[in-house]
Amino acid sequence: MIIIKELHKKFGGNHVLRGVNYHIHPGEKIVVVGPSGSGKSTFLRCLNLLERPTGGEIWFDGQNITAPKADINEIRRHMGMVFQHFNLFNNLTILQNITLAPVKLKLMGEEEAKESAMKLLQRVGLSEKADAYPASLSGGQKQRIAIVRSLAMNPKVMLFDEPTSALDPEMVGEVLEVMKELAESGMTMVVVTHEMGFAREVGTKVVFMDEGNIMEENDPREFFNNPKCPRLQEFLSKVL
Amino acid sequence: MEWFESVWRHIDAAFIEKDRWRIYLNGLGVTMQVAIFAAVLGIVIGTLIAFMKLSARDNGKPTVLSRIANIYIDIIRGTPSVLQLLIMWFVVLKSCHNGILVASITFGINSGAYVAEIVRAGILAVDKGQTEAGRSLGLNQVQTMRYIVLPQAFKNILPPLGNEFIVLIKETAIVGYVSLSDLTRVSNQMTSTLFDAFTPLIGAALIYFVIIKILTILLGMLERRLRRSDNH
């Protein structure tokens, strides 16, 4: 579904991604872990071209999205993204946050978009917040809305960039719960996170990144019980 | 008692006798015409220049447009507005004899440089994550600007923009240099008519003060309205 070939990203003289190769299949839940500065967020942000790779290719559904003539706005409609800091639109109500993109991109009529938004809000138990503004919500609520906002576009894949890192500890659970349900529904997911429990439980593959490259990749059981590369062993000894 | 009578005599002479208040009113009319035309022009130019300057943002490298914008802002901010006015009146727009028009254009161009920085700062103050979220949903750059960034930037822009308009009203006091009879000039002329400097000048100062106070109150009301979405 997504094929990454020799992906490089430099910020000035800082070489953040150094030739990453990976293949994401439909329905997989890829969990990316690694120390900070390892390039995992940059890797994720390259997948929907929020960061422009400086080398290599990314193919999405048989299309080279790093080609200069690729219509990036069209491609992004099919890739939902959830951010560490939620990034709900502060000037819009919750309902408007969810319906803005489907309506303005003419994928749905106003009424249809509202109806489907209300269904999604019910799914995460926040339908009574439809007319509230983001400023009045807790972090956990904001992140659940942010997930729903992406889902309203019916994406083929969902990218999560440390979705629980900015949350108070007691709110992490409610967000992970929504993500688990999403995983069970069959969504293809790529998740950058520090939640090892989530990686173990939900991930179909766990990927360890360090120094701008993928150092190890395995199914969760092997990954945690039988890590091979020394950097991963060291990393796991610190975080587990 | 005598003191009050003397004060009243001065006020009567400066404002009421021979319907002299009309002269101040006409002066105020000139002041406000120049200020309002200049403000509208300044907002149009300033917004344009702000976007020209912002064209350099993504890659950090300047573009042709951002260079032009920077040169414009440098020149306007680097020279006194009195000189800009004199240059426009006696050199650039020499053939135009409509003083109000020349003054409006001059102050509009001048204000545009300051408005540009206000607009640019207001847009940059909107968290980058808002743009990223918009773009990640497939909205293009223009849609993201229009529906997400600009409505939020407007709240940042309004208070300094109101301030800029207030500065502009007072700055028009120099149009006397090109023989426009604005509020400052007519009150200054009145001092020699009456052989009394105190009353006309204090009177003019009061008029400026009241106009600006009213404006401040209106802007405060508008600002509170716009902030509503922040708090519930």
Short mmCIF file of C-alpha atoms in Angstrom, two decimals:
data_model
loop_
_atom_site.label_atom_id
_atom_site.label_comp_id
_atom_site.label_asym_id
_atom_site.label_seq_id
_atom_site.Cartn_x
_atom_site.Cartn_y
_atom_site.Cartn_z
CA MET A 1 0.00 0.00 0.00
CA ILE A 2 2.85 2.36 0.88
CA ILE A 3 6.32 1.59 -0.42
CA ILE A 4 9.22 3.66 0.82
CA LYS A 5 12.45 3.51 -1.16
CA GLU A 6 15.78 4.95 -0.02
CA LEU A 7 14.10 7.84 1.77
CA HIS A 8 16.42 10.70 2.71
CA LYS A 9 15.63 13.94 4.50
CA LYS A 10 18.11 16.67 5.33
CA PHE A 11 17.35 19.86 7.25
CA GLY A 12 20.24 22.04 6.16
CA GLY A 13 23.30 20.10 7.27
CA ASN A 14 21.29 17.84 9.56
CA HIS A 15 20.83 14.45 7.93
CA VAL A 16 17.67 13.15 9.68
CA LEU A 17 16.62 10.24 7.45
CA ARG A 18 19.39 8.17 5.89
CA GLY A 19 17.93 5.90 3.25
CA VAL A 20 14.85 4.32 4.84
CA ASN A 21 13.24 1.39 3.02
CA TYR A 22 9.92 -0.02 4.10
CA HIS A 23 6.76 -1.63 2.81
CA ILE A 24 3.38 -1.11 4.49
CA HIS A 25 0.63 -3.54 3.54
CA PRO A 26 -3.13 -2.92 3.75
CA GLY A 27 -4.56 -3.58 7.22
CA GLU A 28 -1.21 -3.50 8.98
CA LYS A 29 -0.71 -1.56 12.17
CA ILE A 30 2.88 -0.39 12.12
CA VAL A 31 4.14 1.00 15.41
CA VAL A 32 7.33 3.05 15.17
CA VAL A 33 9.41 3.50 18.32
CA GLY A 34 12.84 4.92 18.99
CA PRO A 35 14.75 7.51 20.98
CA SER A 36 14.01 11.18 20.37
CA GLY A 37 15.93 12.57 17.44
CA SER A 38 15.90 9.19 15.73
CA GLY A 39 13.87 10.54 12.80
CA LYS A 40 10.64 8.67 13.49
CA SER A 41 8.39 11.74 13.41
CA THR A 42 10.13 13.04 10.31
CA PHE A 43 9.63 9.64 8.70
CA LEU A 44 5.89 9.78 9.44
CA ARG A 45 5.59 13.37 8.25
CA CYS A 46 7.28 12.43 4.98
CA LEU A 47 4.57 9.86 4.26
CA ASN A 48 1.99 12.58 3.59
CA LEU A 49 4.64 15.05 2.46
CA LEU A 50 4.27 17.49 5.34
CA GLU A 51 8.03 17.20 5.03
CA ARG A 52 9.43 17.04 1.50
CA PRO A 53 11.93 14.21 1.24
CA THR A 54 15.31 15.31 -0.12
CA GLY A 55 15.90 11.92 -1.70
CA GLY A 56 14.20 8.60 -2.47
CA GLU A 57 10.63 7.75 -3.39
CA ILE A 58 7.31 7.05 -1.72
CA TRP A 59 4.65 5.08 -3.54
CA PHE A 60 1.05 5.12 -2.33
CA ASP A 61 -1.47 2.81 -4.00
CA GLY A 62 0.74 2.40 -7.05
CA GLN A 63 1.40 6.11 -7.45
CA ASN A 64 4.73 7.85 -6.93
CA ILE A 65 3.69 10.67 -4.60
CA THR A 66 7.19 12.14 -4.49
CA ALA A 67 7.06 12.80 -8.24
CA PRO A 68 6.94 16.55 -8.95
CA LYS A 69 3.64 16.31 -10.81
CA ALA A 70 1.78 14.28 -8.16
CA ASP A 71 -1.33 16.06 -6.86
CA ILE A 72 -0.46 16.14 -3.19
CA ASN A 73 -3.78 17.62 -2.06
CA GLU A 74 -5.66 14.75 -3.68
CA ILE A 75 -3.31 12.18 -2.13
CA ARG A 76 -3.60 13.66 1.37
CA ARG A 77 -7.37 13.16 1.32
CA HIS A 78 -6.71 9.45 1.59
CA MET A 79 -4.18 9.72 4.42
CA GLY A 80 -5.50 10.88 7.75
CA MET A 81 -3.07 12.41 10.21
CA VAL A 82 -3.31 12.86 13.97
CA PHE A 83 -0.84 15.23 15.63
CA GLN A 84 0.78 15.33 19.02
CA HIS A 85 -0.79 18.73 19.74
CA PHE A 86 -4.21 17.86 18.26
CA ASN A 87 -4.29 20.94 16.03
CA LEU A 88 -8.04 21.33 16.10
CA PHE A 89 -9.12 24.48 14.27
CA ASN A 90 -9.58 26.97 17.09
CA ASN A 91 -11.90 29.25 15.16
CA LEU A 92 -14.45 26.53 14.41
CA THR A 93 -16.85 24.47 16.49
CA ILE A 94 -16.25 20.75 16.88
CA LEU A 95 -18.85 19.95 14.24
CA GLN A 96 -17.35 22.50 11.83
CA ASN A 97 -13.89 21.07 12.50
CA ILE A 98 -15.12 17.71 11.26
CA THR A 99 -17.23 18.87 8.31
CA LEU A 100 -14.92 21.59 6.95
CA ALA A 101 -12.72 19.45 4.72
CA PRO A 102 -15.42 17.08 3.34
CA VAL A 103 -17.69 20.02 2.51
CA LYS A 104 -15.09 22.42 1.09
CA LEU A 105 -13.54 19.65 -0.99
CA LYS A 106 -17.04 18.88 -2.27
CA LEU A 107 -16.97 15.26 -1.18
CA MET A 108 -20.23 15.64 0.72
CA GLY A 109 -23.10 18.08 0.98
CA GLU A 110 -23.46 20.16 4.14
CA GLU A 111 -26.28 18.02 5.58
CA GLU A 112 -24.68 14.71 4.71
CA ALA A 113 -21.40 15.80 6.27
CA LYS A 114 -23.16 16.87 9.47
CA GLU A 115 -24.98 13.57 9.71
CA SER A 116 -21.84 11.53 9.26
CA ALA A 117 -19.95 13.80 11.68
CA MET A 118 -22.63 13.24 14.35
CA LYS A 119 -22.34 9.48 13.85
CA LEU A 120 -18.59 9.66 14.28
CA LEU A 121 -18.96 11.83 17.37
CA GLN A 122 -21.33 9.28 18.86
CA ARG A 123 -18.77 6.59 18.19
CA VAL A 124 -16.27 8.38 20.45
CA GLY A 125 -18.93 9.48 22.94
CA LEU A 126 -18.65 13.22 22.30
CA SER A 127 -21.83 14.10 20.46
CA GLU A 128 -22.87 16.60 23.15
CA LYS A 129 -19.75 18.64 22.29
CA ALA A 130 -20.76 19.23 18.66
CA ASP A 131 -21.35 22.96 19.09
CA ALA A 132 -18.53 23.64 21.56
CA TYR A 133 -15.24 25.24 20.60
CA PRO A 134 -11.94 23.35 20.99
CA ALA A 135 -10.76 25.67 23.79
CA SER A 136 -13.37 24.20 26.14
CA LEU A 137 -12.29 20.58 25.69
CA SER A 138 -9.79 18.49 27.62
CA GLY A 139 -6.72 17.14 25.85
CA GLY A 140 -8.16 13.66 25.61
CA GLN A 141 -11.39 14.95 24.14
CA LYS A 142 -9.48 17.09 21.65
CA GLN A 143 -7.45 14.14 20.47
CA ARG A 144 -10.54 11.95 20.04
CA ILE A 145 -12.09 14.75 17.97
CA ALA A 146 -8.88 15.05 15.94
CA ILE A 147 -9.08 11.33 15.14
CA VAL A 148 -12.71 11.67 14.14
CA ARG A 149 -11.92 14.70 11.97
CA SER A 150 -9.47 12.60 9.97
CA LEU A 151 -11.89 9.69 9.75
CA ALA A 152 -14.54 11.96 8.24
CA MET A 153 -12.46 11.96 5.06
CA ASN A 154 -12.69 8.14 4.85
CA PRO A 155 -8.93 7.74 4.61
CA LYS A 156 -7.22 4.54 3.49
CA VAL A 157 -4.48 4.92 6.06
CA MET A 158 -4.16 6.79 9.35
CA LEU A 159 -0.88 8.32 10.52
CA PHE A 160 -0.44 9.06 14.24
CA ASP A 161 2.41 11.32 15.36
CA GLU A 162 2.87 10.70 19.10
CA PRO A 163 -0.88 11.04 19.71
CA THR A 164 -0.69 10.63 23.48
CA SER A 165 2.58 12.43 24.29
CA ALA A 166 0.94 15.79 25.08
CA LEU A 167 -1.82 14.30 27.24
CA ASP A 168 -2.21 14.17 30.98
CA PRO A 169 -1.65 10.57 32.07
CA GLU A 170 -5.29 9.96 33.00
CA MET A 171 -6.38 10.86 29.47
CA VAL A 172 -4.04 8.56 27.59
CA GLY A 173 -6.35 5.60 28.04
CA GLU A 174 -9.40 7.10 26.36
CA VAL A 175 -7.38 8.01 23.26
CA LEU A 176 -5.68 4.61 23.03
CA GLU A 177 -9.12 3.01 23.36
CA VAL A 178 -10.36 4.85 20.26
CA MET A 179 -7.21 3.86 18.40
CA LYS A 180 -7.69 0.23 19.37
CA GLU A 181 -11.25 0.23 18.10
CA LEU A 182 -10.01 1.79 14.89
CA ALA A 183 -7.37 -0.93 14.56
CA GLU A 184 -10.00 -3.63 15.11
CA SER A 185 -12.14 -2.11 12.35
CA GLY A 186 -9.34 -2.99 9.93
CA MET A 187 -7.83 0.45 9.34
CA THR A 188 -4.24 0.57 8.11
CA MET A 189 -2.30 2.53 10.72
CA VAL A 190 1.19 3.91 11.20
CA VAL A 191 1.75 5.02 14.78
CA VAL A 192 4.76 6.81 16.22
CA THR A 193 4.50 6.44 19.97
CA HIS A 194 6.20 5.85 23.28
CA GLU A 195 3.32 3.64 24.50
CA MET A 196 5.02 0.24 24.52
CA GLY A 197 1.86 -1.41 25.85
CA PHE A 198 -0.01 -0.22 22.80
CA ALA A 199 2.77 -1.40 20.49
CA ARG A 200 2.66 -4.85 22.04
CA GLU A 201 -1.11 -5.15 22.06
CA VAL A 202 -2.21 -3.51 18.81
CA GLY A 203 0.80 -3.48 16.51
CA THR A 204 1.13 -6.10 13.80
CA LYS A 205 4.71 -4.93 13.27
CA VAL A 206 6.95 -2.90 15.52
CA VAL A 207 9.74 -0.86 13.97
CA PHE A 208 12.75 0.51 15.83
CA MET A 209 14.32 3.63 14.38
CA ASP A 210 17.63 5.14 15.38
CA GLU A 211 20.03 7.56 13.70
CA GLY A 212 17.78 8.09 10.73
CA ASN A 213 17.23 4.51 9.80
CA ILE A 214 15.20 1.40 10.62
CA MET A 215 17.43 -0.74 12.82
CA GLU A 216 15.04 -3.57 13.52
CA GLU A 217 11.54 -4.67 12.58
CA ASN A 218 9.58 -7.60 13.91
CA ASP A 219 6.23 -8.79 15.17
CA PRO A 220 5.59 -7.43 18.67
CA ARG A 221 6.28 -10.63 20.57
CA GLU A 222 9.71 -11.18 19.02
CA PHE A 223 10.47 -7.47 19.08
CA PHE A 224 10.03 -7.14 22.83
CA ASN A 225 11.06 -10.62 23.99
CA ASN A 226 13.95 -11.24 21.68
CA PRO A 227 15.50 -7.97 20.45
CA LYS A 228 18.56 -8.52 18.28
CA CYS A 229 20.31 -5.24 17.68
CA PRO A 230 22.21 -3.89 20.70
CA ARG A 231 20.80 -0.36 20.34
CA LEU A 232 17.29 -1.80 20.62
CA GLN A 233 18.25 -3.91 23.62
CA GLU A 234 19.60 -0.79 25.28
CA PHE A 235 16.52 1.23 24.34
CA LEU A 236 14.13 -1.40 25.66
CA SER A 237 16.05 -1.74 28.90
CA LYS A 238 15.48 1.99 29.46
CA VAL A 239 11.81 2.21 28.55
CA LEU A 240 10.39 -1.07 29.84
CA MET B 1 -16.45 84.90 38.77
CA GLU B 2 -14.34 87.24 36.74
CA TRP B 3 -12.04 84.39 35.82
CA PHE B 4 -14.98 82.36 34.52
CA GLU B 5 -16.18 85.30 32.49
CA SER B 6 -12.77 85.74 30.96
CA VAL B 7 -12.55 82.05 30.08
CA TRP B 8 -16.01 82.15 28.57
CA ARG B 9 -15.12 85.21 26.51
CA HIS B 10 -12.17 83.33 25.06
CA ILE B 11 -14.23 80.25 24.28
CA ASP B 12 -16.95 82.39 22.78
CA ALA B 13 -14.42 84.20 20.58
CA ALA B 14 -12.59 81.06 19.54
CA PHE B 15 -15.55 78.82 18.76
CA ILE B 16 -18.94 80.52 18.76
CA GLU B 17 -18.55 84.05 17.48
CA LYS B 18 -19.02 84.34 13.71
CA ASP B 19 -19.83 80.62 13.67
CA ARG B 20 -16.13 79.86 13.98
CA TRP B 21 -16.87 76.27 15.04
CA ARG B 22 -17.61 75.63 11.38
CA ILE B 23 -13.94 76.24 10.62
CA TYR B 24 -12.86 73.56 13.09
CA LEU B 25 -15.53 71.23 11.80
CA ASN B 26 -14.28 71.67 8.23
CA GLY B 27 -10.76 71.10 9.50
CA LEU B 28 -11.84 67.92 11.23
CA GLY B 29 -13.56 66.88 7.99
CA VAL B 30 -10.27 67.19 6.10
CA THR B 31 -8.41 65.30 8.83
CA MET B 32 -10.91 62.43 8.82
CA GLN B 33 -11.16 62.24 5.03
CA VAL B 34 -7.40 61.87 4.70
CA ALA B 35 -7.22 59.41 7.60
CA ILE B 36 -10.03 57.17 6.34
CA PHE B 37 -8.92 57.09 2.70
CA ALA B 38 -5.37 56.46 3.84
CA ALA B 39 -6.46 53.68 6.21
CA VAL B 40 -8.37 51.85 3.47
CA LEU B 41 -5.48 52.23 1.04
CA GLY B 42 -3.03 51.24 3.77
CA ILE B 43 -4.92 48.03 4.54
CA VAL B 44 -5.06 47.07 0.86
CA ILE B 45 -1.38 47.81 0.26
CA GLY B 46 -0.34 46.36 3.62
CA THR B 47 -2.14 43.06 3.06
CA LEU B 48 -0.63 42.75 -0.40
CA ILE B 49 2.88 43.51 0.88
CA ALA B 50 2.41 41.10 3.80
CA PHE B 51 1.63 38.21 1.44
CA MET B 52 4.53 39.21 -0.79
CA LYS B 53 6.81 39.04 2.22
CA LEU B 54 5.31 35.73 3.37
CA SER B 55 6.08 34.18 0.00
CA ALA B 56 9.60 33.70 1.35
CA ARG B 57 8.55 31.78 4.43
CA ASP B 58 8.54 28.09 3.51
CA ASN B 59 12.08 27.58 2.26
CA GLY B 60 13.59 30.55 4.10
CA LYS B 61 14.99 31.89 0.86
CA PRO B 62 13.79 35.31 -0.35
CA THR B 63 11.68 35.49 -3.50
CA VAL B 64 11.49 38.35 -5.98
CA LEU B 65 8.20 39.39 -4.36
CA SER B 66 9.55 39.29 -0.82
CA ARG B 67 12.57 41.34 -1.88
CA ILE B 68 10.35 44.01 -3.40
CA ALA B 69 8.25 44.05 -0.23
CA ASN B 70 11.33 44.44 1.95
CA ILE B 71 12.66 47.33 -0.13
CA TYR B 72 9.29 49.07 0.06
CA ILE B 73 9.08 48.67 3.83
CA ASP B 74 12.68 49.83 4.29
CA ILE B 75 12.19 53.00 2.27
CA ILE B 76 8.91 53.97 3.91
CA ARG B 77 10.09 53.29 7.45
CA GLY B 78 13.47 54.86 6.83
CA THR B 79 12.23 58.33 5.83
CA PRO B 80 10.14 60.91 7.72
CA SER B 81 6.52 61.07 6.67
CA VAL B 82 6.69 64.87 6.33
CA LEU B 83 9.35 64.42 3.66
CA GLN B 84 7.31 61.73 1.95
CA LEU B 85 4.39 64.13 1.84
CA LEU B 86 6.49 67.00 0.46
CA ILE B 87 8.08 64.74 -2.15
CA MET B 88 4.68 63.50 -3.29
CA TRP B 89 3.21 67.01 -3.41
CA PHE B 90 6.10 68.86 -5.06
CA VAL B 91 7.69 66.09 -7.12
CA VAL B 92 5.88 62.83 -7.79
CA LEU B 93 2.30 64.04 -8.00
CA LYS B 94 3.14 67.64 -8.92
CA SER B 95 0.47 67.73 -11.59
CA CYS B 96 -2.28 66.71 -9.19
CA HIS B 97 -3.72 69.74 -7.42
CA ASN B 98 -6.13 67.87 -5.16
CA GLY B 99 -4.36 68.11 -1.81
CA ILE B 100 -6.66 65.67 -0.05
CA LEU B 101 -6.03 63.05 -2.71
CA VAL B 102 -2.25 63.51 -2.61
CA ALA B 103 -2.23 63.40 1.19
CA SER B 104 -4.45 60.30 1.25
CA ILE B 105 -2.22 58.47 -1.20
CA THR B 106 0.92 59.47 0.70
CA PHE B 107 -0.41 58.35 4.05
CA GLY B 108 -1.90 55.21 2.50
CA ILE B 109 1.48 54.23 1.09
CA ASN B 110 3.12 55.12 4.39
CA SER B 111 0.63 53.24 6.52
CA GLY B 112 0.81 50.24 4.18
CA ALA B 113 4.36 49.52 5.31
CA TYR B 114 3.32 49.36 8.95
CA VAL B 115 0.11 47.45 8.21
CA ALA B 116 2.17 44.92 6.24
CA GLU B 117 4.20 44.08 9.33
CA ILE B 118 1.04 43.91 11.45
CA VAL B 119 -0.68 41.51 9.04
CA ARG B 120 2.43 39.40 8.61
CA ALA B 121 2.98 39.10 12.35
CA GLY B 122 -0.71 38.26 12.84
CA ILE B 123 -0.54 35.43 10.32
CA LEU B 124 2.75 34.07 11.66
CA ALA B 125 1.34 34.08 15.19
CA VAL B 126 -1.20 31.43 14.20
CA ASP B 127 0.26 28.09 15.24
CA LYS B 128 1.90 26.22 12.37
CA GLY B 129 -0.03 23.12 13.44
CA GLN B 130 -3.26 24.74 12.26
CA THR B 131 -1.87 24.94 8.73
CA GLU B 132 -0.46 21.43 8.91
CA ALA B 133 -3.81 20.03 10.04
CA GLY B 134 -5.59 21.81 7.21
CA ARG B 135 -3.11 20.63 4.61
CA SER B 136 -3.11 17.07 5.97
CA LEU B 137 -6.86 16.90 5.33
CA GLY B 138 -6.28 17.71 1.66
CA LEU B 139 -7.20 21.41 1.75
CA ASN B 140 -4.94 23.42 -0.51
CA GLN B 141 -2.90 26.39 0.65
CA VAL B 142 -5.51 28.99 -0.30
CA GLN B 143 -8.36 27.08 1.39
CA THR B 144 -6.28 26.59 4.54
CA MET B 145 -5.49 30.30 4.62
CA ARG B 146 -9.06 31.35 4.04
CA TYR B 147 -10.98 29.04 6.35
CA ILE B 148 -8.46 28.42 9.14
CA VAL B 149 -5.49 30.78 9.33
CA LEU B 150 -6.95 34.17 8.35
CA PRO B 151 -9.97 34.04 10.70
CA GLN B 152 -7.56 33.38 13.56
CA ALA B 153 -5.00 35.89 12.33
CA PHE B 154 -7.70 38.56 12.17
CA LYS B 155 -8.04 38.48 15.95
CA ASN B 156 -4.29 39.07 16.30
CA ILE B 157 -4.32 41.78 13.67
CA LEU B 158 -7.25 43.87 14.87
CA PRO B 159 -5.79 45.49 18.01
CA PRO B 160 -2.53 46.70 16.42
CA LEU B 161 -4.46 47.70 13.30
CA GLY B 162 -6.76 49.88 15.42
CA ASN B 163 -3.66 51.37 16.97
CA GLU B 164 -2.24 52.07 13.52
CA PHE B 165 -5.44 53.91 12.55
CA ILE B 166 -5.18 56.05 15.67
CA VAL B 167 -1.57 56.91 14.86
CA LEU B 168 -2.67 57.72 11.32
CA ILE B 169 -5.35 60.20 12.46
CA LYS B 170 -2.79 62.11 14.47
CA GLU B 171 -0.10 61.87 11.83
CA THR B 172 -2.31 63.71 9.34
CA ALA B 173 -1.64 66.83 11.44
CA ILE B 174 1.31 67.48 9.12
CA VAL B 175 -0.82 68.03 5.99
CA GLY B 176 -0.61 71.75 6.72
CA TYR B 177 2.82 71.48 5.03
CA VAL B 178 1.04 71.14 1.70
CA SER B 179 -1.54 73.84 2.50
CA LEU B 180 -4.39 71.53 3.51
CA SER B 181 -6.67 73.10 6.10
CA ASP B 182 -6.96 70.23 8.54
CA LEU B 183 -7.90 70.53 12.20
CA THR B 184 -4.37 71.31 13.35
CA ARG B 185 -3.74 73.96 10.72
CA VAL B 186 -7.05 75.81 11.18
CA SER B 187 -6.61 75.97 14.93
CA ASN B 188 -3.06 77.20 14.47
CA GLN B 189 -4.29 79.92 12.10
CA MET B 190 -6.98 80.84 14.58
CA THR B 191 -4.34 81.70 17.18
CA SER B 192 -3.13 84.60 15.04
CA THR B 193 -6.66 85.75 14.23
CA LEU B 194 -7.58 85.91 17.92
CA PHE B 195 -4.21 86.74 19.48
CA ASP B 196 -5.00 83.80 21.77
CA ALA B 197 -3.04 80.59 21.46
CA PHE B 198 -4.45 78.73 24.42
CA THR B 199 -8.12 78.29 23.54
CA PRO B 200 -7.98 77.16 19.90
CA LEU B 201 -5.05 74.81 20.45
CA ILE B 202 -6.48 73.17 23.56
CA GLY B 203 -9.83 73.02 21.78
CA ALA B 204 -8.30 71.20 18.81
CA ALA B 205 -6.45 68.83 21.13
CA LEU B 206 -9.74 68.00 22.87
CA ILE B 207 -11.41 67.26 19.55
CA TYR B 208 -8.63 64.82 18.58
CA PHE B 209 -8.86 63.25 22.01
CA VAL B 210 -12.61 62.69 21.88
CA ILE B 211 -12.52 61.23 18.36
CA ILE B 212 -9.79 58.79 19.34
CA LYS B 213 -11.48 57.88 22.61
CA ILE B 214 -14.67 56.98 20.75
CA LEU B 215 -12.64 54.92 18.31
CA THR B 216 -10.87 53.10 21.15
CA ILE B 217 -14.19 52.15 22.71
CA LEU B 218 -15.58 50.86 19.40
CA LEU B 219 -12.45 48.80 18.76
CA GLY B 220 -12.62 47.34 22.26
CA MET B 221 -16.20 46.22 21.63
CA LEU B 222 -15.29 44.61 18.32
CA GLU B 223 -12.32 42.84 19.86
CA ARG B 224 -14.42 41.37 22.66
CA ARG B 225 -16.89 40.09 20.09
CA LEU B 226 -14.15 38.37 18.12
CA ARG B 227 -12.70 36.72 21.22
CA ARG B 228 -15.89 34.86 21.97
CA SER B 229 -14.80 31.57 20.42
CA ASP B 230 -11.80 31.49 22.77
CA ASN B 231 -13.70 30.97 25.96
CA HIS B 232 -16.48 28.48 25.72
#
